[in-house]
Amino acid sequence: MISKHGREFASMAELRRYERNKGEYMESKGKWTPGPWKVYHEGGSMGSGGHWGVEMKSSEPCFPSITVAIMSQRENARMNATLIAAAPEMAEALQEIAERADSMAQEADENSEAHAAFIRIRDDAMSALRKARGEER
């Protein structure tokens, strides 16, 4: 075992991967409003008028819910609201995918197709999380 950065690494290869990615795959927790979020529709009928929104429950007694996003009533407004409401869970899933892919890459032969595939999966998941945090476009 190798101790560095306040962590234990099974091999130099694992340490190098960690340093190459600056530990990002292990430490990239979102700074967004925590979920769960839910979709709502307000004003007008479901087909016309009003707007779609996404809200979360609040811990403040005088504000039972907080609006996270509002979409004007358009063709894709409901689906956009649904996608936004799922964002916290998707971010958690991507984080877990990145961590598991990194773990699987460490177990695979470094010259194998499996190793390369796990690294691509980890890097793609981390890229999506960086976009979600506003660090990458």
Coordinates of C-alpha atoms in Angstrom, one line a residue:
M1 CA 0.0 0.0 0.0
I2 CA 1.1 3.5 -0.8
S3 CA 0.0 6.4 1.4
K4 CA -0.3 9.8 -0.2
H5 CA -2.8 12.7 -0.4
G6 CA -4.3 11.4 2.8
R7 CA -5.4 8.2 1.0
E8 CA -4.2 4.6 0.6
F9 CA -3.4 3.4 -3.0
A10 CA -2.9 -0.3 -3.9
S11 CA -0.3 0.5 -6.6
M12 CA 1.7 3.2 -8.2
A13 CA -0.6 3.0 -11.2
E14 CA -3.6 3.8 -9.0
L15 CA -1.7 6.7 -7.5
R16 CA -0.7 8.0 -10.9
R17 CA -4.3 7.8 -12.2
Y18 CA -5.5 9.7 -9.1
E19 CA -2.9 12.4 -9.5
R20 CA -3.5 12.6 -13.3
N21 CA -7.2 13.4 -12.5
K22 CA -6.3 15.4 -9.4
G23 CA -8.5 13.1 -7.4
E24 CA -11.5 14.5 -9.2
Y25 CA -13.4 11.3 -9.6
M26 CA -13.4 10.8 -5.9
E27 CA -14.0 14.3 -4.8
S28 CA -16.5 16.0 -7.2
K29 CA -19.6 16.5 -5.2
G30 CA -22.1 19.0 -6.6
K31 CA -22.6 22.4 -5.2
W32 CA -26.2 22.6 -6.4
T33 CA -29.4 22.5 -4.4
P34 CA -29.8 19.0 -3.1
G35 CA -32.7 16.9 -4.3
P36 CA -35.2 15.5 -4.5
W37 CA -36.8 17.9 -6.9
K38 CA -40.3 17.5 -8.3
V39 CA -42.2 18.9 -11.3
Y40 CA -45.3 21.0 -11.0
H41 CA -47.7 22.8 -13.4
E42 CA -49.3 26.1 -12.5
G43 CA -52.0 28.2 -14.1
G44 CA -54.0 27.3 -17.2
S45 CA -54.8 23.8 -18.3
M46 CA -52.1 21.2 -18.9
G47 CA -52.2 22.0 -22.6
S48 CA -52.4 25.7 -22.7
G49 CA -51.3 28.7 -20.5
G50 CA -49.5 28.6 -17.3
H51 CA -46.0 27.2 -16.8
W52 CA -44.1 24.1 -15.8
G53 CA -41.7 24.3 -12.9
V54 CA -39.3 22.3 -10.7
E55 CA -39.4 22.7 -6.9
M56 CA -37.8 21.2 -3.8
K57 CA -39.1 20.9 -0.3
S58 CA -37.7 23.5 2.1
S59 CA -36.7 23.0 5.7
E60 CA -38.1 26.5 6.5
P61 CA -41.6 26.3 7.9
C62 CA -42.7 29.6 6.3
F63 CA -41.5 28.4 2.8
P64 CA -42.7 24.8 2.3
S65 CA -41.1 24.7 -1.1
I66 CA -38.5 26.5 -3.2
T67 CA -38.7 26.9 -6.9
V68 CA -35.6 25.6 -8.7
A69 CA -36.6 26.3 -12.3
I70 CA -39.6 27.6 -14.3
M71 CA -40.3 26.9 -18.0
S72 CA -42.9 28.8 -20.0
Q73 CA -45.6 26.7 -21.5
R74 CA -44.0 25.4 -24.8
E75 CA -43.9 22.2 -26.6
N76 CA -41.0 20.7 -24.6
A77 CA -41.6 22.5 -21.3
R78 CA -42.9 19.5 -19.4
M79 CA -40.1 17.2 -20.6
N80 CA -37.5 19.9 -19.8
A81 CA -38.9 20.3 -16.3
T82 CA -38.9 16.5 -15.8
L83 CA -35.2 16.3 -17.0
I84 CA -34.2 19.1 -14.6
A85 CA -36.1 17.5 -11.7
A86 CA -34.1 14.3 -12.3
A87 CA -30.7 16.2 -12.3
P88 CA -29.7 15.5 -8.6
E89 CA -30.2 11.8 -9.0
M90 CA -28.5 11.7 -12.3
A91 CA -25.5 13.5 -10.9
E92 CA -25.3 11.0 -8.0
A93 CA -25.5 8.1 -10.5
L94 CA -22.8 9.6 -12.7
Q95 CA -20.5 10.0 -9.7
E96 CA -21.0 6.4 -8.8
I97 CA -20.4 5.3 -12.4
A98 CA -17.2 7.3 -12.5
E99 CA -16.0 5.8 -9.2
R100 CA -16.9 2.2 -10.2
A101 CA -15.4 2.6 -13.7
D102 CA -12.2 3.8 -12.1
S103 CA -12.1 0.9 -9.7
M104 CA -12.8 -1.6 -12.6
A105 CA -10.0 0.1 -14.6
Q106 CA -7.6 -0.5 -11.8
E107 CA -8.4 -4.2 -11.7
A108 CA -8.1 -4.6 -15.5
D109 CA -4.8 -5.2 -17.3
E110 CA -3.5 -1.8 -18.1
N111 CA -3.0 -2.7 -21.8
S112 CA -6.5 -4.3 -22.3
E113 CA -9.5 -3.0 -24.1
A114 CA -11.5 -3.3 -20.9
H115 CA -9.1 -0.9 -19.1
A116 CA -9.4 1.6 -21.9
A117 CA -13.2 1.3 -21.9
F118 CA -13.4 1.9 -18.1
I119 CA -11.2 4.9 -18.4
R120 CA -13.4 6.4 -21.2
I121 CA -16.5 5.8 -19.1
R122 CA -14.9 7.4 -16.1
D123 CA -13.7 10.4 -18.1
D124 CA -17.1 10.8 -19.9
A125 CA -18.9 10.7 -16.6
M126 CA -16.5 13.3 -15.0
S127 CA -16.8 15.5 -18.0
A128 CA -20.6 15.5 -17.7
L129 CA -20.3 16.3 -13.9
R130 CA -17.9 19.2 -14.7
K131 CA -20.5 20.6 -17.1
A132 CA -23.2 20.3 -14.5
R133 CA -21.0 22.3 -12.0
G134 CA -20.3 25.0 -14.7
E135 CA -16.6 24.1 -14.9
E136 CA -16.7 23.0 -18.5
R137 CA -18.9 23.9 -21.5

